[in-house]
XYZ file of C-alpha atoms in Angstrom:
108
model
C 0.800 -0.332 -42.273
C -2.397 -0.180 -44.284
C -1.635 1.871 -47.365
C -5.261 2.086 -48.466
C -6.370 3.859 -45.299
C -3.630 6.472 -45.073
C -4.532 10.117 -45.367
C -1.034 11.326 -46.222
C -0.952 13.851 -49.062
C -0.172 12.573 -52.544
C 1.258 15.883 -53.713
C 3.810 18.144 -52.091
C 2.580 20.441 -49.351
C 4.229 22.964 -47.050
C 4.490 22.101 -43.368
C 4.873 24.399 -40.406
C 8.458 24.111 -39.202
C 7.364 24.501 -35.590
C 5.088 21.456 -35.872
C 7.885 19.359 -37.348
C 10.452 20.108 -34.660
C 8.060 20.323 -31.700
C 8.928 16.851 -30.401
C 12.704 17.297 -30.553
C 13.270 21.078 -30.466
C 15.762 20.480 -33.255
C 14.685 20.553 -36.893
C 17.697 18.522 -38.045
C 17.048 15.753 -35.543
C 13.374 15.650 -36.548
C 14.254 15.440 -40.239
C 16.772 12.698 -39.492
C 14.135 10.609 -37.705
C 11.609 11.223 -40.482
C 14.111 10.271 -43.185
C 15.000 7.008 -41.436
C 11.314 6.142 -41.169
C 10.818 7.036 -44.861
C 13.602 4.599 -45.767
C 11.869 1.871 -43.746
C 8.530 2.587 -45.414
C 10.151 2.595 -48.857
C 11.789 -0.771 -48.190
C 8.488 -2.260 -47.001
C 6.565 -0.945 -50.006
C 9.225 -2.121 -52.454
C 9.324 -5.598 -50.888
C 5.522 -5.828 -50.983
C 5.384 -4.711 -54.627
C 8.073 -7.150 -55.715
C 6.288 -10.009 -53.934
C 3.017 -9.169 -55.679
C 4.644 -8.818 -59.088
C 6.478 -12.127 -58.658
C 3.075 -13.838 -58.683
C 2.608 -12.692 -62.282
C 6.129 -13.410 -63.476
C 6.496 -15.672 -66.467
C 9.948 -16.916 -67.261
C 10.725 -17.567 -70.910
C 13.811 -17.241 -73.057
C 12.191 -15.299 -75.853
C 12.425 -11.541 -75.641
C 9.944 -11.173 -78.473
C 7.029 -12.439 -76.420
C 5.841 -9.888 -73.910
C 2.603 -10.603 -72.148
C 0.556 -7.823 -70.638
C -1.267 -8.989 -67.588
C -4.186 -6.813 -66.484
C -3.760 -7.755 -62.826
C -0.086 -6.830 -62.954
C -0.941 -3.469 -64.493
C -3.571 -2.849 -61.800
C -1.071 -3.616 -59.028
C 1.513 -1.303 -60.593
C -0.996 1.523 -60.961
C -2.070 1.134 -57.323
C 1.496 1.525 -56.101
C 2.134 4.466 -58.423
C -0.837 6.349 -56.929
C 0.291 5.890 -53.324
C 1.732 8.786 -51.355
C 5.506 8.882 -51.394
C 7.345 7.316 -48.435
C 8.495 10.697 -47.155
C 4.902 11.952 -47.073
C 3.841 8.870 -45.125
C 6.736 9.348 -42.699
C 5.925 13.023 -42.114
C 2.273 12.130 -41.502
C 3.302 9.487 -38.957
C 5.658 11.992 -37.301
C 2.963 14.656 -36.997
C 0.522 12.055 -35.612
C 3.133 10.988 -32.994
C 3.248 7.427 -34.329
C 7.047 7.293 -34.548
C 8.981 6.355 -31.430
C 12.306 8.119 -31.130
C 14.855 8.787 -28.445
C 18.169 10.527 -28.201
C 20.884 8.073 -27.206
C 22.970 10.892 -25.733
C 20.318 11.717 -23.119
C 20.807 10.050 -19.735
C 18.345 7.256 -19.034
C 15.985 7.940 -16.094
């Protein structure tokens, strides 16, 4: 997922309930799928951020010495400005980019 090219909203917006549950005809099932995808996105973003911040990590025993690294601050600010994982998941859901199936339905 390319986080720079996403057009998911950064702030909270109201969605049409009928658009959300159109694919499943059940709002609770749709929200369940979206929430699982949001958890996946959150895990991916967190892993990516930790990997990038590990590059700047300096290990020393002194708590008095704290170094501010401009690159580390830039990376942190970039991730703070990203849309939240739930907004990304809802955008993917509305764009039909999330594959889902009901395991209780008979297979054709």
